[in-house]
PDB file of C-alpha atoms and ligand atoms in Angstrom:
ATOM      1  CA  MET A 181      18.355   5.743   6.351  1.00 74.00           C
ATOM      2  CA  ASP A 182      18.613   6.509   2.718  1.00 88.00           C
ATOM      3  CA  ARG A 183      14.799   5.865   2.290  1.00 97.00           C
ATOM      4  CA  PRO A 184      11.553   6.797   4.342  1.00 98.00           C
ATOM      5  CA  TYR A 185      10.456   4.586   6.992  1.00 98.00           C
ATOM      6  CA  VAL A 186       7.591   1.989   5.524  1.00 98.00           C
ATOM      7  CA  ILE A 187       5.070   0.261   7.604  1.00 98.00           C
ATOM      8  CA  LEU A 188       3.118  -2.179   5.601  1.00 98.00           C
ATOM      9  CA  SER A 189      -0.440  -1.954   7.014  1.00 98.00           C
ATOM     10  CA  ALA A 190      -3.434  -4.521   5.806  1.00 98.00           C
ATOM     11  CA  ALA A 191      -6.525  -6.199   7.062  1.00 98.00           C
ATOM     12  CA  MET A 192      -6.817  -9.932   6.559  1.00 98.00           C
ATOM     13  CA  THR A 193      -9.044 -13.074   7.309  1.00 98.00           C
ATOM     14  CA  LEU A 194      -7.850 -15.425   9.718  1.00 98.00           C
ATOM     15  CA  ASP A 195      -6.720 -17.480   6.278  1.00 98.00           C
ATOM     16  CA  GLY A 196      -4.423 -14.613   5.248  1.00 98.00           C
ATOM     17  CA  LYS A 197      -6.399 -12.950   2.427  1.00 98.00           C
ATOM     18  CA  ILE A 198      -6.981  -9.110   1.980  1.00 98.00           C
ATOM     19  CA  ALA A 199      -9.604  -9.758  -0.732  1.00 98.00           C
ATOM     20  CA  SER A 200     -12.385 -12.015  -1.781  1.00 98.00           C
ATOM     21  CA  LYS A 201     -12.060 -13.635  -5.324  1.00 97.00           C
ATOM     22  CA  THR A 202     -14.622 -11.206  -6.021  1.00 96.00           C
ATOM     23  CA  GLY A 203     -12.355  -8.526  -4.982  1.00 95.00           C
ATOM     24  CA  ASP A 204     -14.547  -7.629  -1.840  1.00 96.00           C
ATOM     25  CA  SER A 205     -11.758  -6.017   0.995  1.00 96.00           C
ATOM     26  CA  ARG A 206     -14.238  -4.592   3.348  1.00 95.00           C
ATOM     27  CA  ILE A 207     -12.337  -6.658   6.403  1.00 96.00           C
ATOM     28  CA  SER A 208     -11.889  -4.375   9.282  1.00 91.00           C
ATOM     29  CA  SER A 209     -14.498  -3.734  11.803  1.00 92.00           C
ATOM     30  CA  GLU A 210     -15.219  -0.442  12.295  1.00 92.00           C
ATOM     31  CA  ALA A 211     -13.417   0.216  15.532  1.00 93.00           C
ATOM     32  CA  ASP A 212     -10.302  -1.151  13.337  1.00 94.00           C
ATOM     33  CA  LEU A 213     -11.112   1.104  10.393  1.00 94.00           C
ATOM     34  CA  GLN A 214     -10.504   4.199  12.935  1.00 94.00           C
ATOM     35  CA  ARG A 215      -7.334   3.070  13.875  1.00 95.00           C
ATOM     36  CA  VAL A 216      -6.143   2.804  10.473  1.00 96.00           C
ATOM     37  CA  HIS A 217      -7.244   6.595   9.688  1.00 96.00           C
ATOM     38  CA  LEU A 218      -5.496   7.291  12.731  1.00 96.00           C
ATOM     39  CA  LEU A 219      -2.155   5.803  11.732  1.00 97.00           C
ATOM     40  CA  ARG A 220      -2.964   7.489   8.298  1.00 96.00           C
ATOM     41  CA  SER A 221      -2.787  11.017   9.969  1.00 96.00           C
ATOM     42  CA  GLU A 222       0.550  10.114  11.613  1.00 97.00           C
ATOM     43  CA  VAL A 223       2.239   9.415   8.104  1.00 98.00           C
ATOM     44  CA  ASP A 224       3.588  11.528   5.556  1.00 98.00           C
ATOM     45  CA  ALA A 225       2.358   9.540   2.848  1.00 98.00           C
ATOM     46  CA  ILE A 226       0.299   6.120   1.632  1.00 98.00           C
ATOM     47  CA  ILE A 227       1.434   4.126  -0.917  1.00 98.00           C
ATOM     48  CA  VAL A 228      -0.951   1.685  -3.033  1.00 98.00           C
ATOM     49  CA  GLY A 229      -0.613  -0.453  -6.171  1.00 98.00           C
ATOM     50  CA  ILE A 230      -2.342   0.452  -9.423  1.00 98.00           C
ATOM     51  CA  GLU A 231      -4.641  -3.032  -8.946  1.00 98.00           C
ATOM     52  CA  THR A 232      -6.086  -1.635  -5.576  1.00 98.00           C
ATOM     53  CA  VAL A 233      -7.111   1.620  -7.021  1.00 98.00           C
ATOM     54  CA  ILE A 234      -8.829  -0.197  -9.851  1.00 98.00           C
ATOM     55  CA  LYS A 235     -10.647  -2.459  -7.801  1.00 96.00           C
ATOM     56  CA  ASP A 236     -11.400  -0.717  -4.611  1.00 96.00           C
ATOM     57  CA  ASP A 237     -11.341   2.934  -5.903  1.00 97.00           C
ATOM     58  CA  PRO A 238     -10.177   4.173  -2.790  1.00 96.00           C
ATOM     59  CA  LEU A 239      -9.821   8.041  -1.619  1.00 95.00           C
ATOM     60  CA  LEU A 240      -6.706   7.288   1.077  1.00 95.00           C
ATOM     61  CA  THR A 241      -7.696  10.228   3.132  1.00 93.00           C
ATOM     62  CA  VAL A 242      -8.141  10.555   6.905  1.00 94.00           C
ATOM     63  CA  ARG A 243     -12.115  10.829   7.240  1.00 92.00           C
ATOM     64  CA  LEU A 244     -12.898   8.454  10.556  1.00 91.00           C
ATOM     65  CA  THR A 245     -10.608  10.694  12.991  1.00 90.00           C
ATOM     66  CA  GLN A 246      -9.129  14.279  12.938  1.00 91.00           C
ATOM     67  CA  GLY A 247      -6.025  14.752  11.471  1.00 91.00           C
ATOM     68  CA  LYS A 248      -3.985  15.646   8.193  1.00 93.00           C
ATOM     69  CA  ASN A 249      -4.509  13.974   4.872  1.00 94.00           C
ATOM     70  CA  PRO A 250      -1.254  12.224   3.554  1.00 97.00           C
ATOM     71  CA  LEU A 251       0.139  12.451   0.477  1.00 98.00           C
ATOM     72  CA  ARG A 252      -1.388   9.939  -1.724  1.00 98.00           C
ATOM     73  CA  VAL A 253       0.991   7.946  -4.014  1.00 98.00           C
ATOM     74  CA  VAL A 254       0.032   5.169  -6.529  1.00 98.00           C
ATOM     75  CA  ILE A 255       2.228   2.672  -8.284  1.00 98.00           C
ATOM     76  CA  ASP A 256       1.407   2.452 -11.936  1.00 98.00           C
ATOM     77  CA  SER A 257       3.922   1.490 -14.222  1.00 98.00           C
ATOM     78  CA  LYS A 258       1.732   2.279 -17.280  1.00 97.00           C
ATOM     79  CA  ALA A 259      -0.290   5.207 -15.798  1.00 97.00           C
ATOM     80  CA  ARG A 260      -3.426   2.764 -16.107  1.00 97.00           C
ATOM     81  CA  ILE A 261      -5.168   4.859 -13.252  1.00 98.00           C
ATOM     82  CA  PRO A 262      -8.608   5.493 -14.466  1.00 97.00           C
ATOM     83  CA  LEU A 263      -9.330   9.254 -15.059  1.00 97.00           C
ATOM     84  CA  SER A 264     -12.708   8.963 -13.642  1.00 97.00           C
ATOM     85  CA  SER A 265     -10.969   7.241 -10.131  1.00 98.00           C
ATOM     86  CA  ASN A 266     -11.712   9.056  -6.924  1.00 97.00           C
ATOM     87  CA  LEU A 267      -8.154   9.878  -6.554  1.00 97.00           C
ATOM     88  CA  VAL A 268      -7.710  11.481  -9.618  1.00 98.00           C
ATOM     89  CA  LYS A 269     -10.976  13.369  -9.313  1.00 96.00           C
ATOM     90  CA  SER A 270      -9.785  14.604  -6.115  1.00 96.00           C
ATOM     91  CA  ALA A 271      -6.422  15.666  -6.996  1.00 96.00           C
ATOM     92  CA  ASN A 272      -6.952  19.254  -6.899  1.00 91.00           C
ATOM     93  CA  SER A 273      -8.397  19.391  -2.926  1.00 89.00           C
ATOM     94  CA  GLY A 274      -5.186  17.137  -1.827  1.00 92.00           C
ATOM     95  CA  PRO A 275      -1.825  15.853  -3.561  1.00 95.00           C
ATOM     96  CA  ILE A 276      -1.685  12.589  -5.755  1.00 97.00           C
ATOM     97  CA  VAL A 277       1.838  11.081  -7.006  1.00 98.00           C
ATOM     98  CA  ILE A 278       1.602   8.659  -9.692  1.00 98.00           C
ATOM     99  CA  ALA A 279       4.730   6.642  -9.701  1.00 98.00           C
ATOM    100  CA  ILE A 280       4.981   5.386 -13.579  1.00 98.00           C
ATOM    101  CA  SER A 281       8.094   3.910 -15.441  1.00 97.00           C
ATOM    102  CA  SER A 282       9.090   4.303 -18.775  1.00 94.00           C
ATOM    103  CA  ALA A 283       6.316   1.703 -19.817  1.00 95.00           C
ATOM    104  CA  ALA A 284       3.819   4.632 -19.781  1.00 96.00           C
ATOM    105  CA  SER A 285       2.926   6.624 -22.710  1.00 94.00           C
ATOM    106  CA  LYS A 286       3.628  10.575 -22.475  1.00 94.00           C
ATOM    107  CA  THR A 287      -0.002  11.350 -23.525  1.00 96.00           C
ATOM    108  CA  ARG A 288      -1.561   9.318 -20.506  1.00 95.00           C
ATOM    109  CA  SER A 289       1.295  11.160 -18.277  1.00 95.00           C
ATOM    110  CA  ARG A 290       0.414  14.609 -19.449  1.00 96.00           C
ATOM    111  CA  ASN A 291      -3.287  13.963 -19.355  1.00 96.00           C
ATOM    112  CA  LEU A 292      -2.907  13.130 -15.726  1.00 97.00           C
ATOM    113  CA  THR A 293      -0.756  16.305 -14.980  1.00 97.00           C
ATOM    114  CA  SER A 294      -3.391  18.683 -16.421  1.00 97.00           C
ATOM    115  CA  LEU A 295      -6.156  17.042 -13.904  1.00 97.00           C
ATOM    116  CA  GLY A 296      -3.749  17.925 -11.137  1.00 97.00           C
ATOM    117  CA  CYS A 297      -1.652  14.914 -10.499  1.00 98.00           C
ATOM    118  CA  LYS A 298       2.381  14.779  -9.979  1.00 98.00           C
ATOM    119  CA  ILE A 299       4.034  12.479 -11.999  1.00 98.00           C
ATOM    120  CA  ILE A 300       7.637  10.678 -11.161  1.00 98.00           C
ATOM    121  CA  ARG A 301       9.061   8.499 -13.348  1.00 97.00           C
ATOM    122  CA  CYS A 302      10.764   5.853 -11.990  1.00 97.00           C
ATOM    123  CA  GLY A 303      12.954   3.381 -14.077  1.00 91.00           C
ATOM    124  CA  THR A 304      13.291   2.249 -17.454  1.00 89.00           C
ATOM    125  CA  SER A 305      11.863  -1.177 -17.005  1.00 82.00           C
ATOM    126  CA  GLY A 306       8.787  -2.443 -16.984  1.00 92.00           C
ATOM    127  CA  LYS A 307       7.814  -1.953 -13.539  1.00 97.00           C
ATOM    128  CA  VAL A 308       8.118   1.173 -11.315  1.00 98.00           C
ATOM    129  CA  ASP A 309      11.883   0.697  -9.581  1.00 98.00           C
ATOM    130  CA  LEU A 310      10.479   1.027  -5.893  1.00 98.00           C
ATOM    131  CA  SER A 311      13.885   2.184  -4.572  1.00 97.00           C
ATOM    132  CA  MET A 312      13.860   4.644  -6.897  1.00 97.00           C
ATOM    133  CA  MET A 313      10.554   5.844  -5.838  1.00 98.00           C
ATOM    134  CA  LEU A 314      11.465   5.892  -2.164  1.00 98.00           C
ATOM    135  CA  SER A 315      14.226   7.522  -3.047  1.00 97.00           C
ATOM    136  CA  ASP A 316      12.212  10.330  -5.063  1.00 97.00           C
ATOM    137  CA  LEU A 317       9.945  10.530  -2.060  1.00 98.00           C
ATOM    138  CA  LYS A 318      12.627  10.995   0.431  1.00 98.00           C
ATOM    139  CA  ASP A 319      13.750  13.934  -1.462  1.00 97.00           C
ATOM    140  CA  MET A 320      10.178  15.588  -1.454  1.00 97.00           C
ATOM    141  CA  GLY A 321      10.613  15.321   2.337  1.00 97.00           C
ATOM    142  CA  ILE A 322       8.620  12.166   3.001  1.00 98.00           C
ATOM    143  CA  LYS A 323       9.820  10.711   6.150  1.00 98.00           C
ATOM    144  CA  LYS A 324       7.350   7.915   7.165  1.00 98.00           C
ATOM    145  CA  ILE A 325       5.078   6.139   4.482  1.00 98.00           C
ATOM    146  CA  LEU A 326       2.045   3.661   4.784  1.00 98.00           C
ATOM    147  CA  LEU A 327       1.856   0.941   2.204  1.00 98.00           C
ATOM    148  CA  GLU A 328      -1.598  -0.350   1.991  1.00 98.00           C
ATOM    149  CA  GLY A 329      -1.200  -3.082  -0.329  1.00 95.00           C
ATOM    150  CA  GLY A 330      -2.237  -5.077  -2.282  1.00 96.00           C
ATOM    151  CA  GLY A 331      -0.464  -8.425  -2.324  1.00 98.00           C
ATOM    152  CA  ILE A 332       1.178  -8.016  -5.173  1.00 98.00           C
ATOM    153  CA  LEU A 333       2.786  -4.472  -4.370  1.00 98.00           C
ATOM    154  CA  ASN A 334       3.556  -5.836  -0.638  1.00 98.00           C
ATOM    155  CA  ALA A 335       5.521  -8.953  -2.054  1.00 98.00           C
ATOM    156  CA  ALA A 336       7.933  -6.419  -4.001  1.00 98.00           C
ATOM    157  CA  MET A 337       8.156  -4.215  -1.415  1.00 98.00           C
ATOM    158  CA  LEU A 338       9.131  -6.545   0.851  1.00 98.00           C
ATOM    159  CA  ASN A 339      11.504  -8.955  -1.128  1.00 97.00           C
ATOM    160  CA  GLY A 340      13.239  -5.473  -2.019  1.00 97.00           C
ATOM    161  CA  GLY A 341      14.001  -5.135   1.783  1.00 97.00           C
ATOM    162  CA  LEU A 342      11.735  -2.197   1.770  1.00 98.00           C
ATOM    163  CA  VAL A 343       9.739  -2.598   4.813  1.00 98.00           C
ATOM    164  CA  ASP A 344      10.333  -1.797   8.259  1.00 98.00           C
ATOM    165  CA  GLU A 345       7.288  -2.645   9.964  1.00 98.00           C
ATOM    166  CA  VAL A 346       3.881  -4.614   9.256  1.00 98.00           C
ATOM    167  CA  ILE A 347       0.792  -4.059  11.216  1.00 98.00           C
ATOM    168  CA  VAL A 348      -2.097  -6.322  10.277  1.00 98.00           C
ATOM    169  CA  ALA A 349      -5.684  -6.715  11.671  1.00 98.00           C
ATOM    170  CA  VAL A 350      -6.790 -10.258  11.767  1.00 98.00           C
ATOM    171  CA  ALA A 351     -10.429 -10.393  11.235  1.00 98.00           C
ATOM    172  CA  PRO A 352     -12.455 -13.561  12.926  1.00 97.00           C
ATOM    173  CA  VAL A 353     -13.410 -15.012   9.424  1.00 98.00           C
ATOM    174  CA  ILE A 354     -12.091 -17.643   6.977  1.00 98.00           C
ATOM    175  CA  ILE A 355     -13.043 -17.103   3.148  1.00 98.00           C
ATOM    176  CA  GLY A 356     -10.781 -19.379   1.459  1.00 98.00           C
ATOM    177  CA  GLY A 357     -10.343 -19.450  -2.499  1.00 97.00           C
ATOM    178  CA  ASP A 358      -7.215 -19.639  -4.825  1.00 96.00           C
ATOM    179  CA  ARG A 359      -8.368 -16.587  -6.464  1.00 96.00           C
ATOM    180  CA  SER A 360      -8.792 -14.791  -3.079  1.00 98.00           C
ATOM    181  CA  THR A 361      -5.811 -12.265  -2.903  1.00 98.00           C
ATOM    182  CA  THR A 362      -3.530 -13.005  -0.198  1.00 98.00           C
ATOM    183  CA  LEU A 363      -1.128 -10.435   2.200  1.00 98.00           C
ATOM    184  CA  VAL A 364       1.702 -11.233   0.505  1.00 98.00           C
ATOM    185  CA  GLU A 365       1.684 -12.377  -3.439  1.00 98.00           C
ATOM    186  CA  GLY A 366       4.633 -13.257  -5.781  1.00 96.00           C
ATOM    187  CA  LYS A 367       6.347 -16.344  -5.991  1.00 96.00           C
ATOM    188  CA  GLY A 368       7.089 -17.200  -2.554  1.00 96.00           C
ATOM    189  CA  VAL A 369      10.064 -18.551  -0.934  1.00 96.00           C
ATOM    190  CA  ASP A 370      11.290 -22.362  -1.482  1.00 97.00           C
ATOM    191  CA  LYS A 371      11.967 -23.170   2.509  1.00 97.00           C
ATOM    192  CA  ILE A 372      10.585 -21.551   5.364  1.00 97.00           C
ATOM    193  CA  LYS A 373      13.951 -20.508   6.656  1.00 95.00           C
ATOM    194  CA  ASN A 374      14.316 -18.342   3.628  1.00 95.00           C
ATOM    195  CA  GLY A 375      11.139 -16.417   4.542  1.00 96.00           C
ATOM    196  CA  ILE A 376      11.256 -12.635   5.704  1.00 97.00           C
ATOM    197  CA  ARG A 377      11.583 -12.880   9.311  1.00 97.00           C
ATOM    198  CA  LEU A 378       9.574 -10.776  11.590  1.00 98.00           C
ATOM    199  CA  GLU A 379       9.650  -9.656  15.438  1.00 98.00           C
ATOM    200  CA  LEU A 380       6.451  -9.230  17.252  1.00 98.00           C
ATOM    201  CA  LYS A 381       5.970  -6.099  18.976  1.00 98.00           C
ATOM    202  CA  GLU A 382       2.678  -5.741  20.015  1.00 98.00           C
ATOM    203  CA  THR A 383      -1.061  -7.465  20.351  1.00 98.00           C
ATOM    204  CA  ARG A 384      -3.863  -5.553  20.586  1.00 97.00           C
ATOM    205  CA  ASN A 385      -7.376  -6.474  20.666  1.00 97.00           C
ATOM    206  CA  ILE A 386      -9.566  -3.763  18.438  1.00 96.00           C
ATOM    207  CA  GLY A 387     -13.475  -4.495  18.262  1.00 91.00           C
ATOM    208  CA  SER A 388     -13.471  -7.897  17.181  1.00 93.00           C
ATOM    209  CA  ASP A 389     -10.180  -7.993  15.314  1.00 96.00           C
ATOM    210  CA  ILE A 390      -6.764  -8.615  16.777  1.00 98.00           C
ATOM    211  CA  VAL A 391      -3.964  -6.308  15.605  1.00 98.00           C
ATOM    212  CA  LEU A 392      -0.703  -7.600  15.282  1.00 98.00           C
ATOM    213  CA  SER A 393       2.706  -5.220  14.973  1.00 98.00           C
ATOM    214  CA  TYR A 394       5.840  -6.691  13.977  1.00 98.00           C
ATOM    215  CA  GLY A 395       9.293  -5.398  12.941  1.00 98.00           C
ATOM    216  CA  VAL A 396      10.723  -6.523  10.318  1.00 98.00           C
ATOM    217  CA  VAL A 397      14.300  -8.244  10.925  1.00 97.00           C
ATOM    218  CA  LYS A 398      16.845  -6.910   8.443  1.00 87.00           C
ATOM    219  CA  LYS A 399      19.269  -9.428   7.089  1.00 78.00           C
ATOM    220  CA  SER A 400      22.688  -8.982   8.218  1.00 71.00           C
TER     221      SER A 400
HETATM  222  N1  NAP B 620      -7.582  -5.530   2.940  1.00 91.91           N
HETATM  223  C1  NAP B 620      -6.525  -4.796   2.742  1.00 91.91           C
HETATM  224  O1  NAP B 620      -5.891  -4.341   3.681  1.00 91.91           O
HETATM  225  C2  NAP B 620      -6.149  -4.360   1.684  1.00 91.91           C
HETATM  226  C3  NAP B 620      -5.603  -3.365   1.317  1.00 91.91           C
HETATM  227  C4  NAP B 620      -5.024  -3.142  -0.338  1.00 91.91           C
HETATM  228  C5  NAP B 620      -5.620  -3.590  -1.344  1.00 91.91           C
HETATM  229  N2  NAP B 620      -6.580  -4.805  -1.158  1.00 91.91           N
HETATM  230  C6  NAP B 620      -7.118  -5.639  -2.065  1.00 91.91           C
HETATM  231  O2  NAP B 620      -5.774  -6.174  -2.946  1.00 91.91           O
HETATM  232  C7  NAP B 620      -6.320  -6.205  -4.329  1.00 91.91           C
HETATM  233  C8  NAP B 620      -5.428  -5.611  -5.187  1.00 91.91           C
HETATM  234  O3  NAP B 620      -3.862  -6.284  -5.044  1.00 91.91           O
HETATM  235  P1  NAP B 620      -3.423  -7.115  -6.089  1.00 91.91           P
HETATM  236  O4  NAP B 620      -2.020  -7.801  -5.663  1.00 91.91           O
HETATM  237  O5  NAP B 620      -3.994  -7.489  -7.278  1.00 91.91           O
HETATM  238  O6  NAP B 620      -2.468  -5.625  -6.908  1.00 91.91           O
HETATM  239  P2  NAP B 620      -1.862  -4.251  -6.489  1.00 91.91           P
HETATM  240  O7  NAP B 620      -0.675  -4.815  -5.120  1.00 91.91           O
HETATM  241  O8  NAP B 620      -2.416  -3.511  -5.595  1.00 91.91           O
HETATM  242  O9  NAP B 620      -1.270  -3.542  -7.586  1.00 91.91           O
HETATM  243  C9  NAP B 620      -0.072  -4.363  -8.385  1.00 91.91           C
HETATM  244  C10 NAP B 620       0.342  -3.628  -9.476  1.00 91.91           C
HETATM  245  O10 NAP B 620       1.211  -2.419  -8.877  1.00 91.91           O
HETATM  246  C11 NAP B 620       1.885  -2.261 -10.403  1.00 91.91           C
HETATM  247  N3  NAP B 620       3.375  -2.324 -10.159  1.00 91.91           N
HETATM  248  C12 NAP B 620       4.060  -1.472 -10.912  1.00 91.91           C
HETATM  249  N4  NAP B 620       5.513  -1.441 -10.363  1.00 91.91           N
HETATM  250  C13 NAP B 620       5.628  -2.344  -9.746  1.00 91.91           C
HETATM  251  C14 NAP B 620       6.424  -3.166  -8.959  1.00 91.91           C
HETATM  252  N5  NAP B 620       7.722  -2.819  -8.781  1.00 91.91           N
HETATM  253  N6  NAP B 620       6.199  -4.451  -8.059  1.00 91.91           N
HETATM  254  C15 NAP B 620       4.941  -4.724  -8.034  1.00 91.91           C
HETATM  255  N7  NAP B 620       3.922  -4.387  -8.625  1.00 91.91           N
HETATM  256  C16 NAP B 620       4.251  -2.979  -9.450  1.00 91.91           C
HETATM  257  C17 NAP B 620       1.573  -3.429 -11.305  1.00 91.91           C
HETATM  258  O11 NAP B 620       1.118  -3.187 -12.496  1.00 91.91           O
HETATM  259  P3  NAP B 620       1.452  -2.440 -13.484  1.00 91.91           P
HETATM  260  O12 NAP B 620       2.698  -3.183 -14.310  1.00 91.91           O
HETATM  261  O13 NAP B 620       0.383  -2.148 -14.408  1.00 91.91           O
HETATM  262  O14 NAP B 620       2.222  -1.400 -13.226  1.00 91.91           O
HETATM  263  C18 NAP B 620       1.108  -4.461 -10.542  1.00 91.91           C
HETATM  264  O15 NAP B 620      -0.074  -5.321 -11.207  1.00 91.91           O
HETATM  265  C19 NAP B 620      -7.776  -5.451  -4.127  1.00 91.91           C
HETATM  266  O16 NAP B 620      -8.638  -6.493  -4.681  1.00 91.91           O
HETATM  267  C20 NAP B 620      -7.830  -4.851  -2.879  1.00 91.91           C
HETATM  268  O17 NAP B 620      -9.312  -4.758  -2.616  1.00 91.91           O
HETATM  269  C21 NAP B 620      -6.703  -4.840   0.157  1.00 91.91           C
END
C-alpha cells in the first residue's frame, strides 16, 4: 500500500451521533475509553479534524493505559488551531503535526513552528489534500493511523477511499437532533447501493457499550 493503514475510530450513540448539538462528545463508558487508549498506543499516529480540536481541546495522548504516545496530526487547512490549545501547549513534550494547505497564512504557520509544531503543506486547493497528507506521513515512517474524527473529516477520508477499518463503540443512548454531529457528515449518497460497504469482523461487549469492528470492502 502506498499510504499508511487507516483505522476510523469513534464512539457514537445508537442513533449515529458522535456529539450532541452543544458539542458534548462524552459518549464512551470508562471501560471503553481504556480500550481506545490501548488502541492509541498501538498506532503510529492519530489524525483529527480542526473542528474537533476547537470543540473538544483534546490532548490525544495515551493516559488510561501504559504505552507510547503516537504522533498527533491535525487537519487544518488555514492553520486555525488555537495557540492556547492543549495540543499546541504540549508540542514540546510530544510531537504535533499540523497539515495545512496553501489557504494558511505564512505568519500563522511560522507562529506554530516557533511553538514546536511541525507544519506539512498538503495541496494548493482550499482544503488539505488528504492523499498527499497520508503520503507525507508515510515518508515520515508512519505505518498505522487512528482517524479520530470528526464527522466531516471521516466523510472526506471514507469518500476518498482512505480508510481500511472502522471501529465504532455504540453507547446505549439516543440523543436526536439534526444539529448533532453524525459519524459521517458530507453530502451522502443517493442510493443505499452506492454506500461504502463494510464487512463485520468482530463484536465485543465493553462496559455498557457494544464495540463493532469492520473492514472496508475495497471497490474493484
Ligand atoms: N464521539 C467521537 O468519537 C468523536 C470523535 C471526534 C470528534 N467528535 C465530535 O465531532 C465534532 C467535530 O466534528 P466536525 O465534523 O464538526 O469537524 P471535524 O471533522 O473535526 O473537522 C472538519 C474540518 O477539517 C478541515 N479540513 C481540512 N481539510 C479537509 C478535507 N480535505 N476534508 C474535510 N475536512 C478538512 C476543515 O476545516 P478547514 O477548512 O478550516 O481546514 C473542516 O471543516 C465535535 O463536536 C467533536 O466533539 C466526536
